[in-house]
Short mmCIF file of C-alpha atoms in Angstrom, two decimals:
data_model
loop_
_atom_site.label_atom_id
_atom_site.label_comp_id
_atom_site.label_asym_id
_atom_site.label_seq_id
_atom_site.Cartn_x
_atom_site.Cartn_y
_atom_site.Cartn_z
CA ASP A 1 -15.49 6.04 19.09
CA VAL A 2 -12.70 8.65 18.81
CA LYS A 3 -13.45 10.97 15.47
CA VAL A 4 -10.66 12.72 13.92
CA THR A 5 -11.97 14.45 11.02
CA GLN A 6 -9.64 15.86 8.20
CA SER A 7 -11.24 18.57 6.12
CA SER A 8 -10.15 17.40 2.78
CA ARG A 9 -9.49 14.04 1.59
CA TYR A 10 -7.68 15.42 -1.62
CA LEU A 11 -6.30 18.61 -2.46
CA VAL A 12 -4.32 19.83 -5.44
CA LYS A 13 -2.43 23.37 -5.15
CA ARG A 14 0.18 25.33 -7.07
CA THR A 15 3.44 26.21 -6.09
CA GLY A 16 4.16 29.16 -4.03
CA GLU A 17 0.46 29.12 -2.59
CA LYS A 18 -0.39 29.18 1.07
CA VAL A 19 -1.96 25.92 1.99
CA PHE A 20 -4.17 25.02 5.20
CA LEU A 21 -4.94 21.61 6.27
CA GLU A 22 -7.40 21.27 8.96
CA CYS A 23 -7.82 18.30 11.55
CA VAL A 24 -10.94 18.29 14.16
CA GLN A 25 -10.81 15.79 16.86
CA ASP A 26 -13.98 15.29 19.18
CA MET A 27 -12.68 13.47 21.99
CA ASP A 28 -11.65 16.02 24.27
CA HIS A 29 -7.86 15.03 23.47
CA GLU A 30 -5.07 17.05 24.71
CA ASN A 31 -2.54 15.93 22.35
CA MET A 32 -2.75 16.25 18.52
CA PHE A 33 0.05 15.53 15.91
CA TRP A 34 0.61 16.41 12.17
CA TYR A 35 2.68 13.43 10.25
CA ARG A 36 3.66 13.01 6.48
CA GLN A 37 3.52 9.79 5.20
CA ASP A 38 5.84 8.75 2.02
CA PRO A 39 6.46 5.52 0.47
CA GLY A 40 9.33 3.72 1.98
CA LEU A 41 9.73 6.43 4.60
CA GLY A 42 6.83 5.49 6.61
CA LEU A 43 5.59 8.33 8.94
CA ARG A 44 7.66 11.30 10.00
CA LEU A 45 6.21 13.89 12.76
CA ILE A 46 6.18 17.62 11.61
CA TYR A 47 4.50 19.02 14.49
CA PHE A 48 2.80 18.33 17.56
CA SER A 49 0.76 20.16 20.17
CA TYR A 50 0.10 19.09 23.87
CA ASP A 51 -2.26 22.27 24.65
CA VAL A 52 -4.09 25.03 23.01
CA LYS A 53 -1.60 27.55 21.84
CA MET A 54 1.10 24.79 22.85
CA LYS A 55 3.29 23.61 19.86
CA GLU A 56 6.61 21.41 19.55
CA LYS A 57 8.82 20.77 16.48
CA GLY A 58 8.76 17.27 15.19
CA ASP A 59 11.46 15.71 12.98
CA ILE A 60 10.72 17.79 9.72
CA PRO A 61 8.91 20.89 10.50
CA GLU A 62 11.05 22.93 8.16
CA GLY A 63 8.60 24.52 5.27
CA TYR A 64 5.76 23.94 7.75
CA SER A 65 3.79 25.98 10.78
CA VAL A 66 1.05 24.92 12.79
CA SER A 67 -1.92 26.87 14.76
CA ARG A 68 -4.30 25.44 17.75
CA GLU A 69 -6.50 28.03 18.94
CA LYS A 70 -9.09 25.57 20.33
CA LYS A 71 -8.36 22.38 21.86
CA GLU A 72 -10.54 20.34 19.33
CA ARG A 73 -8.53 21.82 16.05
CA PHE A 74 -5.31 21.66 15.07
CA SER A 75 -4.21 23.40 11.61
CA LEU A 76 -1.02 22.57 9.54
CA ILE A 77 0.24 25.45 7.42
CA LEU A 78 2.30 25.30 4.36
CA GLU A 79 3.32 28.83 3.75
CA SER A 80 4.71 28.47 0.36
CA ALA A 81 3.90 25.19 -0.96
CA SER A 82 6.77 23.55 -2.93
CA THR A 83 6.24 20.43 -5.06
CA ASN A 84 8.49 18.38 -2.41
CA GLN A 85 5.45 18.71 -0.08
CA THR A 86 3.18 16.49 -2.26
CA SER A 87 2.29 13.83 0.16
CA MET A 88 0.03 12.27 2.08
CA TYR A 89 -0.55 14.21 5.84
CA LEU A 90 -2.08 12.39 8.59
CA CYS A 91 -3.44 13.99 11.72
CA ALA A 92 -3.79 12.09 15.02
CA SER A 93 -4.98 12.76 18.72
CA SER A 94 -4.39 11.01 22.10
CA THR A 95 -4.89 11.57 25.73
CA ARG A 96 -2.34 13.57 27.72
CA THR A 97 -0.84 10.87 30.11
CA GLY A 98 2.76 11.86 30.55
CA ARG A 99 3.88 8.75 28.35
CA SER A 100 3.56 7.76 25.13
CA SER A 101 -0.34 6.61 24.17
CA PRO A 102 -2.14 5.23 21.52
CA LEU A 103 -2.93 8.10 18.69
CA HIS A 104 -6.27 8.03 16.70
CA PHE A 105 -5.66 9.15 13.21
CA GLY A 106 -8.09 10.60 10.58
CA ASN A 107 -8.10 9.27 7.14
CA GLY A 108 -5.50 11.77 5.58
CA THR A 109 -5.21 14.30 3.19
CA ARG A 110 -3.69 13.78 0.02
CA LEU A 111 -1.75 16.93 -1.10
CA THR A 112 -0.38 17.22 -4.68
CA VAL A 113 1.34 20.68 -5.50
CA THR A 114 1.93 21.10 -9.26
CA ALA B 1 16.75 8.46 20.35
CA GLN B 2 14.60 5.88 19.29
CA SER B 3 14.14 4.06 16.25
CA VAL B 4 12.18 1.11 14.76
CA THR B 5 13.11 -1.00 11.99
CA GLN B 6 10.53 -3.16 9.45
CA PRO B 7 13.17 -5.08 7.62
CA ASP B 8 10.39 -6.29 4.88
CA ILE B 9 9.01 -3.86 2.77
CA HIS B 10 6.51 -6.15 0.87
CA ILE B 11 5.27 -9.68 2.19
CA THR B 12 2.73 -12.02 0.12
CA VAL B 13 1.31 -14.73 1.95
CA SER B 14 -1.74 -17.33 0.95
CA GLU B 15 -4.99 -16.83 2.22
CA GLY B 16 -5.42 -19.25 5.32
CA ALA B 17 -1.49 -19.11 5.76
CA SER B 18 0.21 -18.18 8.91
CA LEU B 19 2.12 -14.62 9.29
CA GLU B 20 4.69 -12.87 10.96
CA LEU B 21 5.47 -9.30 10.23
CA ARG B 22 8.88 -8.10 11.64
CA CYS B 23 9.79 -5.40 14.06
CA ASN B 24 13.08 -4.39 15.76
CA TYR B 25 13.33 -1.33 17.90
CA SER B 26 16.19 0.86 19.23
CA TYR B 27 15.81 2.08 22.85
CA GLY B 28 17.53 2.32 26.05
CA ALA B 29 14.57 1.80 28.37
CA THR B 30 11.28 -0.16 28.36
CA PRO B 31 10.08 0.61 25.33
CA TYR B 32 5.98 1.15 24.69
CA LEU B 33 5.63 -0.44 21.68
CA PHE B 34 2.56 -0.48 19.01
CA TRP B 35 0.95 -2.15 16.00
CA TYR B 36 -1.13 -0.16 13.47
CA VAL B 37 -2.44 -1.35 10.48
CA GLN B 38 -3.46 0.89 7.49
CA SER B 39 -6.00 -0.19 4.82
CA PRO B 40 -5.90 1.58 1.41
CA GLY B 41 -7.43 5.00 1.22
CA GLN B 42 -7.66 4.88 5.09
CA GLY B 43 -5.97 6.50 8.27
CA LEU B 44 -4.02 3.98 10.76
CA GLN B 45 -5.76 1.72 13.18
CA LEU B 46 -4.39 0.57 16.60
CA LEU B 47 -3.89 -3.26 16.31
CA LEU B 48 -2.34 -3.84 19.74
CA LYS B 49 0.00 -2.33 22.07
CA TYR B 50 2.56 -3.25 24.85
CA PHE B 51 3.44 -1.26 27.77
CA SER B 52 4.25 -4.01 30.53
CA GLY B 53 3.65 -6.89 31.73
CA ASP B 54 2.80 -10.02 29.86
CA THR B 55 5.08 -10.35 26.65
CA LEU B 56 2.27 -11.89 24.36
CA VAL B 57 -0.08 -9.00 23.65
CA GLN B 58 -3.33 -10.20 21.91
CA GLY B 59 -4.89 -7.46 19.63
CA ILE B 60 -7.80 -7.00 17.27
CA LYS B 61 -8.81 -9.09 14.26
CA GLY B 62 -7.04 -11.98 15.74
CA PHE B 63 -3.51 -10.37 15.86
CA GLU B 64 -0.88 -11.13 18.52
CA ALA B 65 2.52 -9.69 19.00
CA GLU B 66 5.38 -10.74 21.29
CA PHE B 67 7.83 -8.52 22.87
CA LYS B 68 11.45 -10.29 23.22
CA ARG B 69 13.73 -7.56 25.19
CA SER B 70 16.84 -10.09 24.41
CA GLN B 71 16.09 -9.62 20.56
CA SER B 72 14.73 -5.81 20.82
CA SER B 73 11.69 -7.43 18.84
CA PHE B 74 7.82 -7.05 18.40
CA ASN B 75 7.09 -9.40 15.79
CA LEU B 76 3.17 -9.24 15.04
CA ARG B 77 1.65 -12.56 14.00
CA LYS B 78 -1.51 -14.31 13.06
CA PRO B 79 -2.30 -17.88 12.54
CA SER B 80 -4.52 -17.58 9.37
CA VAL B 81 -4.81 -14.45 7.24
CA HIS B 82 -7.67 -13.39 5.63
CA TRP B 83 -7.97 -11.54 2.47
CA SER B 84 -9.30 -8.70 4.28
CA ASP B 85 -5.82 -8.65 6.19
CA ALA B 86 -4.55 -7.05 3.02
CA ALA B 87 -3.12 -3.64 4.08
CA GLU B 88 0.04 -1.85 5.27
CA TYR B 89 1.26 -2.41 8.96
CA PHE B 90 3.20 -0.15 10.84
CA CYS B 91 5.56 -0.79 14.02
CA ALA B 92 5.87 1.82 16.41
CA VAL B 93 8.02 2.93 19.63
CA GLY B 94 7.43 5.80 22.25
CA ARG B 95 8.76 6.04 25.95
CA ASP B 96 7.27 6.28 29.22
CA PHE B 97 7.43 9.61 30.94
CA GLY B 98 7.56 12.97 29.35
CA ASN B 99 7.45 12.28 25.74
CA GLU B 100 4.34 11.13 24.08
CA LYS B 101 5.64 11.04 20.80
CA LEU B 102 5.74 7.85 18.62
CA THR B 103 8.39 6.98 16.11
CA PHE B 104 7.24 4.60 13.54
CA GLY B 105 8.74 2.00 11.33
CA THR B 106 8.68 2.69 7.29
CA GLY B 107 5.88 -0.02 7.26
CA THR B 108 5.45 -3.93 5.80
CA ARG B 109 2.98 -4.11 2.76
CA LEU B 110 1.04 -7.46 2.93
CA THR B 111 -0.43 -8.84 -0.14
CA ILE B 112 -2.75 -11.68 0.21
CA ILE B 113 -3.25 -14.46 -2.56
CA PRO B 114 -6.08 -16.76 -3.14
#
């Protein structure tokens, strides 16, 4: 079974802090994704990566950056956390097929910025 | 651009009753369609997917969905719900060739009453 592991389940940070959310997958998937989930808004794509050191902006990249130095690890970085970034963050991975393929999700990191 | 609408924010059904969750999509060509379920405190789990072929798709946990091109719909059904089906359900649409991102709907929260 594919396992996508997010390093923290809950995180509380202060406004202005630099925040790192880590995600690791163990199935050698090429694609990795970061989504943000908010009530009434569903899941919105922040960034995705289809290969090591490759990244593309999703629908809401402002205020975020990402890093993918190894195939299995995809990090989401909040350069200067703000209260409007309080949310549930979901990492996902999938195989590279050239078309949309099912995503495998981690259990999420609930981030609170105070 | 592709989009997904889940018109029902919250649905309540009695245990043992039938269930239908609605999903409408907007996409110019043949879409790839997915239903995911999210139990409280968990990530999203794939229930079923439609890529092509038979328009009635069977998934896990006794769920099925029917692709209706004429109505741009992909509704999720279950003949008899169990208390453990209480969760949030997300419909998602993807594309073939060249785009491996999924666009998610805003979700439908399902409550089961005894």
